[in-house]
Amino acid sequence: ASPEPHVVVLFGATGDLARRKLLPGMFHLAISRLAPDMRIVGTSLEDMDDAQFRELAVRACREFSSRPADDDQLEQFARQLHYVPQEKGAEALSAAVKAARAALEGPTRLLHYLSVPPAAAIPVIQTLEAAGLVEGSRVIMEKPFGTDLQSAKALNAAIHTAFAEPQIFRIDHFLGKEPAMNILAFRFANGFIEPIWNRTFIDHIQIDVPEQLSLEGRAAFYEPTGAFRDMVVTHLFQVLAFVAMEPPTALAPEPISEEKNKVFRSMLPLKPSNVVRGQYRGYREEPGVSATSDTETFVALKCEIDNWRWAGVPFYLRTGKCLAEGQRIISIAFRDPPRSMFPAGCGVGTQGPDHLTFDLADDSRMSISFYGKRPGPGMLLDKQSMQFGLEGTADADDVLEAYERLILDAMHGDRTLYTTSCGIERLWEVSAPLLENPPPVHPYDAGSWGPSNIEELIAPLEWRLPFER
Ligand code: BG6
């Protein structure tokens, strides 16, 4: 059933995330049959009126919507948008929300979306309290949630003065990606995979998310944040939990969080000597970046989950900006068979281990690579692969982008794909040795695969990417 009509209060409404993902996502939800009737009240530090905000939103939907945007539908969507500059204060916001509620029929629900950096979250919560907009509402908090353990705890304490835990939705959009959910489907719906998903059969795991993108005008956010806080402590660790967790007792928020949090509790604190930080050449000349910046735009690390299932299996994580390719893969490398009957020179083992690879791209591809016989005389082996894609298997209207799915889930009050405060606090604890003693940043060329010492980090193993080397 569709949830009750919603007023969405969008903080950071003119920012990069709002323009790229949130406004186009809400446009798609508004025109699809999936979401309820809604009004959106945007607010941010910029001074603009309804008309200017509508223009910005329509432009954003035209530029970033993943589906064709029809003019009539855009015009209709624009009429559902309102704007209040943040400096006008709590009363003006309250009045705008009241007017938006009046435009909807029947009982309505308020959903606040805090698309703001960690430091701005507490003042926003205070504004919501002052505006009397807390009761019965829900609030989505953007990542990163805090910048270290202490600030995450302070942020949690501040939110809890206003909101009860069931009202709070801490978002991590990687968990809303179709392929991330497919990890759960693949692992827990198939009898053939369950028995081998452990240290006896798996040698190591890589979660590799290189990006070609650079700062995209986000220096003010990125400079104090860096690749580790932007991507690893959030997205990569969350995805790692889906890969590593024990089977939950049900596909429901508490059982899933419980199992994910156990993974986080079993993670060993990160050793700075197992981390490579990098910065692309030219970063310090970017507008808004300090000439002596120490911010990492690249990070690669080894982490370990010290539990029954994973003891001794290293997890290698890597991500960064301005790299050679944009990819988002999870690669599971299997152990070699106990002994080889094949003669030297037949090719076995020369092209790396067998792999199962999940591609977190939107069409949810998976592949298995393994050794097979090369046709012809004798016994020569080559790496073969089987691929599966889920594209085209669903009605296009039912396909949801990560943010769309998660916003819709929040409207339904479903926290299954949201993160929890104790999980997040544990991840900051795991990260503390690195944050307190960060290794130096190594320069790397834009368009490369990062600093050269990433090979040492993983040796004698190899990075799975690039695929065609
Ligand atoms: C965001 C980060 O959370 O995720 C960005 O702030 C990053 O720096 C982005 O580019 C990647 O998301 P996606 O969905 O494009 O893989």
Coordinates of C-alpha atoms and ligand atoms in Angstrom, one line a residue:
A1 CA 0.0 0.0 0.0
S2 CA 1.1 3.6 -0.7
P3 CA 2.2 5.5 2.4
E4 CA 0.2 8.6 3.5
P5 CA 0.8 11.9 1.6
H6 CA 4.2 13.4 2.5
V7 CA 5.8 16.7 3.0
V8 CA 9.5 16.3 2.4
V9 CA 11.7 19.1 4.0
L10 CA 14.9 19.0 2.1
F11 CA 17.9 20.7 3.8
G12 CA 20.8 21.3 1.4
A13 CA 18.2 21.6 -1.3
T14 CA 20.5 23.5 -3.8
G15 CA 23.6 21.3 -3.1
D16 CA 25.3 18.8 -5.4
L17 CA 23.6 15.7 -4.0
A18 CA 20.1 17.3 -4.2
R19 CA 20.7 18.3 -7.8
R20 CA 22.2 15.0 -8.9
K21 CA 20.2 12.5 -7.0
L22 CA 17.5 13.7 -4.6
L23 CA 15.5 16.0 -6.8
P24 CA 15.6 13.7 -9.9
G25 CA 14.9 10.8 -7.6
M26 CA 11.9 12.5 -6.0
F27 CA 10.7 13.5 -9.5
H28 CA 10.7 9.8 -10.5
L29 CA 8.9 8.8 -7.3
A30 CA 6.4 11.5 -7.9
I31 CA 5.5 10.4 -11.4
S32 CA 5.6 6.7 -10.7
R33 CA 2.8 4.9 -9.0
L34 CA 5.1 3.9 -6.2
A35 CA 5.2 7.1 -4.0
P36 CA 2.4 9.0 -2.3
D37 CA 1.2 12.5 -3.1
M38 CA 3.9 14.8 -1.9
R39 CA 5.1 18.4 -1.5
I40 CA 8.8 19.3 -1.1
V41 CA 9.9 22.3 0.9
G42 CA 13.6 23.0 0.0
T43 CA 15.8 25.0 2.2
S44 CA 19.5 25.9 2.1
L45 CA 21.9 28.8 2.7
E46 CA 21.1 30.2 -0.8
D47 CA 18.6 33.1 -1.1
M48 CA 16.0 32.2 -3.7
D49 CA 12.3 32.1 -4.1
D50 CA 9.9 29.3 -5.1
A51 CA 10.2 30.1 -8.8
Q52 CA 14.0 30.1 -8.8
F53 CA 14.0 26.8 -6.9
R54 CA 11.6 25.2 -9.3
E55 CA 13.8 26.3 -12.2
L56 CA 16.9 24.8 -10.4
A57 CA 15.0 21.5 -9.8
V58 CA 13.7 21.2 -13.4
R59 CA 17.2 21.9 -14.7
A60 CA 18.6 19.2 -12.3
C61 CA 16.0 16.7 -13.4
R62 CA 16.7 17.4 -17.1
E63 CA 20.4 17.0 -16.6
F64 CA 20.6 14.1 -14.1
S65 CA 17.4 12.1 -14.4
S66 CA 18.2 8.6 -15.5
R67 CA 14.9 8.4 -17.4
P68 CA 13.5 10.7 -20.1
A69 CA 11.9 13.7 -18.4
D70 CA 8.6 14.8 -20.0
D71 CA 7.9 18.6 -20.0
D72 CA 4.4 18.2 -18.6
Q73 CA 5.5 15.9 -15.9
L74 CA 8.3 18.3 -15.0
E75 CA 6.0 21.2 -14.8
Q76 CA 3.6 19.3 -12.6
F77 CA 6.5 18.2 -10.3
A78 CA 7.7 21.8 -10.1
R79 CA 4.3 22.9 -8.8
Q80 CA 4.9 20.6 -5.8
L81 CA 8.1 22.5 -4.8
H82 CA 8.5 25.3 -2.4
Y83 CA 11.6 27.1 -1.0
V84 CA 12.5 28.9 2.2
P85 CA 16.0 30.3 2.6
Q86 CA 17.5 28.9 5.8
E87 CA 18.3 32.4 7.1
K88 CA 14.6 33.2 7.4
G89 CA 14.6 30.9 10.4
A90 CA 12.4 28.4 12.1
E91 CA 9.1 30.3 11.9
A92 CA 9.3 30.8 8.1
L93 CA 10.1 27.1 7.7
S94 CA 7.2 26.1 9.9
A95 CA 4.8 28.3 7.9
A96 CA 6.0 26.8 4.6
V97 CA 5.4 23.3 5.9
K98 CA 2.0 24.2 7.2
A99 CA 1.0 25.6 3.8
A100 CA 2.4 22.5 2.0
R101 CA 0.5 20.2 4.4
A102 CA -2.7 22.1 3.7
A103 CA -2.3 21.5 0.0
L104 CA -2.4 17.7 0.6
E105 CA -5.4 15.7 1.4
G106 CA -6.0 13.8 4.6
P107 CA -3.5 13.0 7.3
T108 CA 0.1 13.8 6.2
R109 CA 3.5 12.7 7.3
L110 CA 6.7 14.8 7.5
L111 CA 10.0 13.5 6.2
H112 CA 13.1 15.6 6.8
Y113 CA 16.1 15.0 4.6
L114 CA 19.4 16.4 6.0
S115 CA 21.6 16.6 2.9
V116 CA 24.2 18.6 4.8
P117 CA 27.8 18.0 6.0
P118 CA 28.2 16.5 9.4
A119 CA 29.1 19.9 11.0
A120 CA 25.7 21.4 9.9
A121 CA 23.5 18.6 11.2
I122 CA 23.2 19.7 14.8
P123 CA 22.0 23.3 13.9
V124 CA 19.5 21.8 11.5
I125 CA 18.1 19.6 14.3
Q126 CA 17.8 22.7 16.5
T127 CA 15.9 24.5 13.8
L128 CA 13.5 21.6 13.4
E129 CA 12.8 21.6 17.1
A130 CA 12.3 25.4 17.2
A131 CA 9.9 25.1 14.2
G132 CA 7.9 22.4 16.0
L133 CA 8.4 20.0 13.1
V134 CA 9.7 17.0 15.1
E135 CA 6.5 15.3 16.3
G136 CA 5.4 12.3 14.2
S137 CA 8.1 13.1 11.6
R138 CA 11.0 11.0 10.3
V139 CA 14.5 12.2 9.5
I140 CA 17.0 10.9 7.0
M141 CA 20.6 11.7 8.0
E142 CA 23.2 11.8 5.2
K143 CA 26.6 10.1 5.6
P144 CA 29.3 10.5 6.8
F145 CA 27.6 10.3 10.2
G146 CA 30.1 12.4 12.2
T147 CA 33.8 12.5 11.4
D148 CA 35.1 10.3 14.2
L149 CA 33.9 8.4 17.2
Q150 CA 33.5 11.4 19.5
S151 CA 31.6 13.5 16.9
A152 CA 29.4 10.6 16.0
K153 CA 28.5 10.1 19.6
A154 CA 27.8 13.9 20.0
L155 CA 25.6 13.8 16.9
N156 CA 23.7 10.8 18.2
A157 CA 23.2 12.5 21.6
A158 CA 22.0 15.7 19.8
I159 CA 19.5 13.9 17.6
H160 CA 18.2 11.9 20.5
T161 CA 17.3 15.1 22.4
A162 CA 14.7 15.7 19.6
F163 CA 14.0 12.4 17.8
A164 CA 13.4 8.9 19.1
E165 CA 15.5 6.2 17.5
P166 CA 12.6 4.8 15.3
Q167 CA 12.2 8.2 13.7
I168 CA 15.9 8.3 12.6
F169 CA 17.0 6.9 9.2
R170 CA 20.8 7.0 8.7
I171 CA 21.3 6.6 5.0
D172 CA 24.0 4.8 3.1
H173 CA 23.0 4.8 -0.5
F174 CA 25.2 1.8 -1.4
L175 CA 22.9 -0.4 0.5
G176 CA 20.0 0.8 -1.6
K177 CA 21.7 -0.3 -4.8
E178 CA 20.0 -3.2 -6.5
P179 CA 23.3 -5.2 -6.7
A180 CA 24.0 -4.8 -3.0
M181 CA 20.7 -6.4 -2.2
N182 CA 21.5 -9.0 -4.8
I183 CA 24.4 -10.1 -2.5
L184 CA 21.9 -11.1 0.1
A185 CA 19.7 -12.9 -2.5
F186 CA 22.7 -14.7 -3.9
R187 CA 24.2 -15.7 -0.6
F188 CA 21.0 -16.7 1.3
A189 CA 18.7 -18.0 -1.4
N190 CA 21.0 -20.6 -3.0
G191 CA 22.0 -23.9 -1.5
F192 CA 25.1 -24.3 -3.6
I193 CA 26.9 -21.2 -2.4
E194 CA 26.2 -21.3 1.4
P195 CA 28.6 -24.2 2.1
I196 CA 31.6 -22.5 0.5
W197 CA 31.1 -19.0 1.8
N198 CA 33.9 -19.1 4.4
R199 CA 37.6 -19.3 5.2
T200 CA 37.9 -22.9 4.1
F201 CA 37.1 -22.1 0.5
I202 CA 37.7 -18.3 0.1
D203 CA 41.2 -17.0 -0.1
H204 CA 40.6 -13.2 0.0
I205 CA 38.1 -10.6 -0.9
Q206 CA 38.4 -7.3 -2.7
I207 CA 36.0 -4.4 -2.6
D208 CA 37.2 -2.0 -5.2
V209 CA 35.5 1.3 -6.1
P210 CA 37.8 3.4 -8.3
E211 CA 36.2 6.6 -9.6
Q212 CA 37.1 8.7 -12.6
L213 CA 35.2 11.6 -11.1
S214 CA 37.3 14.3 -9.4
L215 CA 35.9 16.9 -7.0
E216 CA 32.9 18.0 -9.2
G217 CA 32.9 21.4 -7.3
R218 CA 32.6 19.8 -3.9
A219 CA 35.9 21.0 -2.4
A220 CA 34.1 22.5 0.6
F221 CA 32.8 19.1 1.5
Y222 CA 35.7 17.0 0.4
E223 CA 38.7 18.9 1.9
P224 CA 37.7 18.2 5.5
T225 CA 36.4 14.7 4.6
G226 CA 38.7 12.8 2.3
A227 CA 38.3 9.5 0.6
F228 CA 38.3 7.4 3.8
R229 CA 35.5 9.2 5.5
D230 CA 33.6 9.8 2.2
M231 CA 33.6 6.2 1.0
V232 CA 35.3 3.6 3.2
V233 CA 33.9 4.1 6.7
T234 CA 30.5 4.4 5.1
H235 CA 29.8 2.7 1.8
L236 CA 32.6 0.1 1.6
F237 CA 32.3 -1.1 5.2
Q238 CA 28.6 -1.3 4.8
V239 CA 28.8 -3.4 1.7
L240 CA 31.5 -5.5 3.4
A241 CA 29.0 -6.3 6.1
F242 CA 26.5 -7.7 3.5
V243 CA 29.3 -9.9 2.2
A244 CA 30.5 -11.1 5.5
M245 CA 27.5 -11.4 7.8
E246 CA 25.9 -14.5 9.1
P247 CA 22.5 -15.4 7.9
P248 CA 20.0 -13.1 9.6
T249 CA 16.9 -14.8 11.2
A250 CA 14.7 -12.7 8.9
L251 CA 14.8 -10.1 6.3
A252 CA 13.9 -7.4 8.7
P253 CA 15.6 -4.4 10.3
E254 CA 16.7 -5.8 13.6
P255 CA 17.9 -9.2 12.5
I256 CA 19.9 -7.6 9.7
S257 CA 21.4 -4.9 11.8
E258 CA 22.3 -7.4 14.5
E259 CA 24.3 -9.5 12.0
K260 CA 26.0 -6.5 10.4
N261 CA 26.9 -5.1 13.8
K262 CA 28.5 -8.5 14.8
V263 CA 30.7 -8.2 11.7
F264 CA 31.7 -4.7 12.7
R265 CA 32.4 -5.8 16.3
S266 CA 34.7 -8.6 14.9
M267 CA 36.7 -6.2 12.7
L268 CA 40.2 -5.6 14.0
P269 CA 41.2 -2.0 14.4
L270 CA 42.8 -0.7 11.3
K271 CA 46.6 -0.7 11.3
P272 CA 48.0 2.4 9.7
S273 CA 50.7 0.2 8.2
N274 CA 48.0 -1.6 6.3
V275 CA 46.7 1.6 4.7
V276 CA 47.9 3.5 1.7
R277 CA 46.7 7.1 1.3
G278 CA 47.1 9.0 -1.9
Q279 CA 46.4 12.4 -3.4
Y280 CA 46.2 13.0 -7.2
R281 CA 48.6 15.5 -8.6
G282 CA 46.8 18.7 -9.2
Y283 CA 44.4 18.3 -6.2
R284 CA 46.1 21.1 -4.3
E285 CA 45.5 23.5 -7.2
E286 CA 41.7 22.8 -7.3
P287 CA 39.5 25.8 -6.4
G288 CA 38.8 25.7 -2.6
V289 CA 41.6 23.3 -1.8
S290 CA 44.5 24.4 0.4
A291 CA 48.0 24.5 -1.2
T292 CA 49.3 22.3 1.6
S293 CA 46.3 20.0 1.8
D294 CA 46.9 16.6 3.4
T295 CA 43.5 15.3 2.4
E296 CA 43.6 11.9 0.7
T297 CA 41.8 11.5 -2.6
F298 CA 42.7 7.8 -2.6
V299 CA 42.8 5.1 0.0
A300 CA 43.6 1.4 -0.2
L301 CA 43.6 -0.9 2.9
K302 CA 43.6 -4.3 4.3
C303 CA 41.2 -5.2 7.0
E304 CA 40.5 -8.4 8.9
I305 CA 37.4 -9.9 10.4
D306 CA 38.5 -11.9 13.3
N307 CA 35.6 -14.3 13.7
W308 CA 34.8 -18.0 13.1
R309 CA 33.9 -17.6 9.4
W310 CA 36.6 -15.2 8.3
A311 CA 39.7 -15.6 10.5
G312 CA 42.8 -15.3 8.3
V313 CA 40.9 -14.1 5.2
P314 CA 42.1 -10.6 4.2
F315 CA 39.6 -8.0 2.9
Y316 CA 41.2 -5.5 0.6
L317 CA 39.4 -2.2 0.0
R318 CA 40.3 0.5 -2.5
T319 CA 38.7 3.7 -3.7
G320 CA 39.8 7.1 -5.0
K321 CA 39.1 10.0 -7.3
C322 CA 40.6 10.7 -10.7
L323 CA 41.6 7.1 -11.3
A324 CA 41.9 5.2 -14.5
E325 CA 38.4 3.7 -14.6
G326 CA 35.1 4.0 -12.8
Q327 CA 34.2 0.5 -11.4
R328 CA 32.4 -0.8 -8.3
I329 CA 33.2 -4.4 -7.8
I330 CA 33.3 -7.0 -5.1
S331 CA 35.6 -9.9 -6.0
I332 CA 35.7 -13.1 -4.1
A333 CA 38.8 -15.1 -4.7
F334 CA 38.7 -18.9 -4.1
R335 CA 41.5 -21.0 -2.8
D336 CA 43.4 -23.3 -5.1
P337 CA 42.5 -27.0 -5.1
P338 CA 44.6 -29.0 -2.7
R339 CA 47.0 -30.3 -5.4
S340 CA 47.4 -30.0 -9.1
M341 CA 47.6 -33.0 -11.5
F342 CA 48.3 -30.8 -14.4
P343 CA 51.9 -30.6 -15.8
A344 CA 53.9 -27.4 -15.6
G345 CA 53.2 -25.1 -18.5
C346 CA 49.6 -26.1 -19.0
G347 CA 48.4 -22.7 -17.8
V348 CA 46.7 -23.6 -14.5
G349 CA 47.0 -21.0 -11.8
T350 CA 48.9 -18.6 -14.1
Q351 CA 45.9 -16.3 -14.5
G352 CA 45.1 -15.9 -10.8
P353 CA 42.6 -17.7 -8.7
D354 CA 38.9 -18.5 -9.5
H355 CA 36.7 -15.6 -8.8
L356 CA 33.2 -14.7 -8.2
T357 CA 32.6 -11.0 -9.0
F358 CA 29.7 -8.8 -8.1
D359 CA 29.4 -5.6 -10.1
L360 CA 27.6 -2.9 -8.2
A361 CA 26.8 -1.0 -11.4
D362 CA 23.1 -0.4 -11.8
D363 CA 22.4 -3.4 -14.0
S364 CA 23.6 -5.8 -11.3
R365 CA 26.1 -8.0 -13.2
M366 CA 27.8 -11.0 -11.7
S367 CA 30.5 -13.2 -13.2
I368 CA 32.4 -16.4 -12.3
S369 CA 35.8 -16.9 -13.7
F370 CA 37.5 -20.3 -13.6
Y371 CA 39.9 -22.5 -15.5
G372 CA 38.7 -24.6 -18.4
K373 CA 40.3 -26.6 -21.2
R374 CA 41.4 -24.8 -24.3
P375 CA 40.0 -26.6 -27.3
G376 CA 42.7 -28.5 -29.3
P377 CA 45.3 -31.1 -28.8
G378 CA 46.9 -31.8 -25.3
M379 CA 45.7 -30.2 -22.1
L380 CA 46.1 -26.5 -22.0
L381 CA 44.0 -24.5 -19.6
D382 CA 42.7 -20.9 -19.9
K383 CA 40.6 -18.7 -17.7
Q384 CA 37.0 -18.7 -18.8
S385 CA 34.1 -16.8 -17.5
M386 CA 30.3 -16.9 -17.2
Q387 CA 28.4 -13.7 -16.8
F388 CA 24.9 -12.9 -15.6
G389 CA 23.1 -9.6 -15.9
L390 CA 19.7 -8.6 -14.5
E391 CA 19.1 -5.8 -17.0
G392 CA 15.8 -6.1 -18.9
T393 CA 14.3 -8.6 -16.4
A394 CA 12.0 -6.1 -14.8
D395 CA 9.4 -3.5 -15.8
A396 CA 11.5 -0.3 -16.3
D397 CA 9.1 1.6 -14.0
D398 CA 9.8 -0.8 -11.2
V399 CA 13.6 -0.3 -11.3
L400 CA 14.6 2.1 -8.6
E401 CA 17.8 4.0 -8.1
A402 CA 19.4 3.6 -4.7
Y403 CA 18.2 7.0 -3.4
E404 CA 14.7 6.4 -4.7
R405 CA 14.4 3.0 -3.0
L406 CA 15.7 4.4 0.3
I407 CA 13.5 7.5 0.3
L408 CA 10.5 5.3 -0.5
D409 CA 11.5 2.9 2.3
A410 CA 11.7 5.8 4.8
M411 CA 8.2 6.9 3.7
H412 CA 7.0 3.4 4.6
G413 CA 8.9 3.5 7.9
D414 CA 11.1 0.6 6.8
R415 CA 14.6 0.7 8.2
T416 CA 15.9 -2.6 6.8
L417 CA 18.4 -0.9 4.5
Y418 CA 19.4 1.8 6.9
T419 CA 22.4 1.8 9.2
T420 CA 22.4 2.0 13.0
S421 CA 24.1 4.2 15.5
C422 CA 25.9 1.5 17.3
G423 CA 27.2 0.0 14.0
I424 CA 28.5 3.4 12.9
E425 CA 30.1 4.1 16.3
R426 CA 31.9 0.8 16.1
L427 CA 33.2 1.6 12.6
W428 CA 34.7 4.9 13.9
E429 CA 36.3 2.9 16.7
V430 CA 37.8 0.5 14.2
S431 CA 39.0 3.5 12.2
A432 CA 40.5 5.4 15.2
P433 CA 44.1 4.2 14.9
L434 CA 44.2 5.3 11.2
L435 CA 42.5 8.7 11.9
E436 CA 44.9 9.3 14.8
N437 CA 48.0 8.3 13.0
P438 CA 47.4 8.7 9.2
P439 CA 50.2 7.5 7.0
P440 CA 51.6 10.1 4.6
V441 CA 49.7 10.8 1.4
H442 CA 51.5 9.6 -1.7
P443 CA 51.0 11.6 -4.9
Y444 CA 49.6 9.8 -8.0
D445 CA 48.9 10.8 -11.5
A446 CA 45.3 11.5 -12.5
G447 CA 44.2 8.7 -14.7
S448 CA 46.4 6.1 -13.0
W449 CA 45.4 3.3 -10.6
G450 CA 46.8 5.2 -7.5
P451 CA 50.2 5.4 -5.8
S452 CA 52.6 2.7 -6.7
N453 CA 52.9 1.2 -3.2
I454 CA 49.3 -0.3 -3.5
E455 CA 50.9 -3.3 -5.1
E456 CA 53.0 -3.9 -1.9
L457 CA 49.9 -3.7 0.2
I458 CA 48.4 -6.7 -1.5
A459 CA 51.5 -8.7 -2.6
P460 CA 52.0 -11.6 -3.3
L461 CA 48.3 -11.3 -4.4
E462 CA 47.2 -8.9 -7.1
W463 CA 44.4 -6.3 -7.5
R464 CA 41.7 -7.8 -9.6
L465 CA 41.3 -4.6 -11.6
P466 CA 41.9 -3.7 -14.3
F467 CA 40.2 -6.8 -15.7
E468 CA 42.0 -6.8 -19.0
R469 CA 45.6 -6.8 -17.9
Ligands
BG6_1 C1 29.0 9.5 -2.5 C2 30.3 10.2 -2.3 O1 28.5 9.2 -1.2 O2 29.1 8.4 -3.3 C3 30.9 10.6 -3.7 O3 30.2 11.4 -1.5 C4 31.0 9.4 -4.6 O4 32.2 11.1 -3.5 C5 29.6 8.7 -4.6 O5 31.3 9.8 -5.9 C6 29.6 7.4 -5.4 O6 28.3 6.9 -5.5 P1 27.8 6.1 -6.8 O7 26.4 5.7 -6.5 O8 27.9 7.0 -7.9 O9 28.7 4.9 -6.9

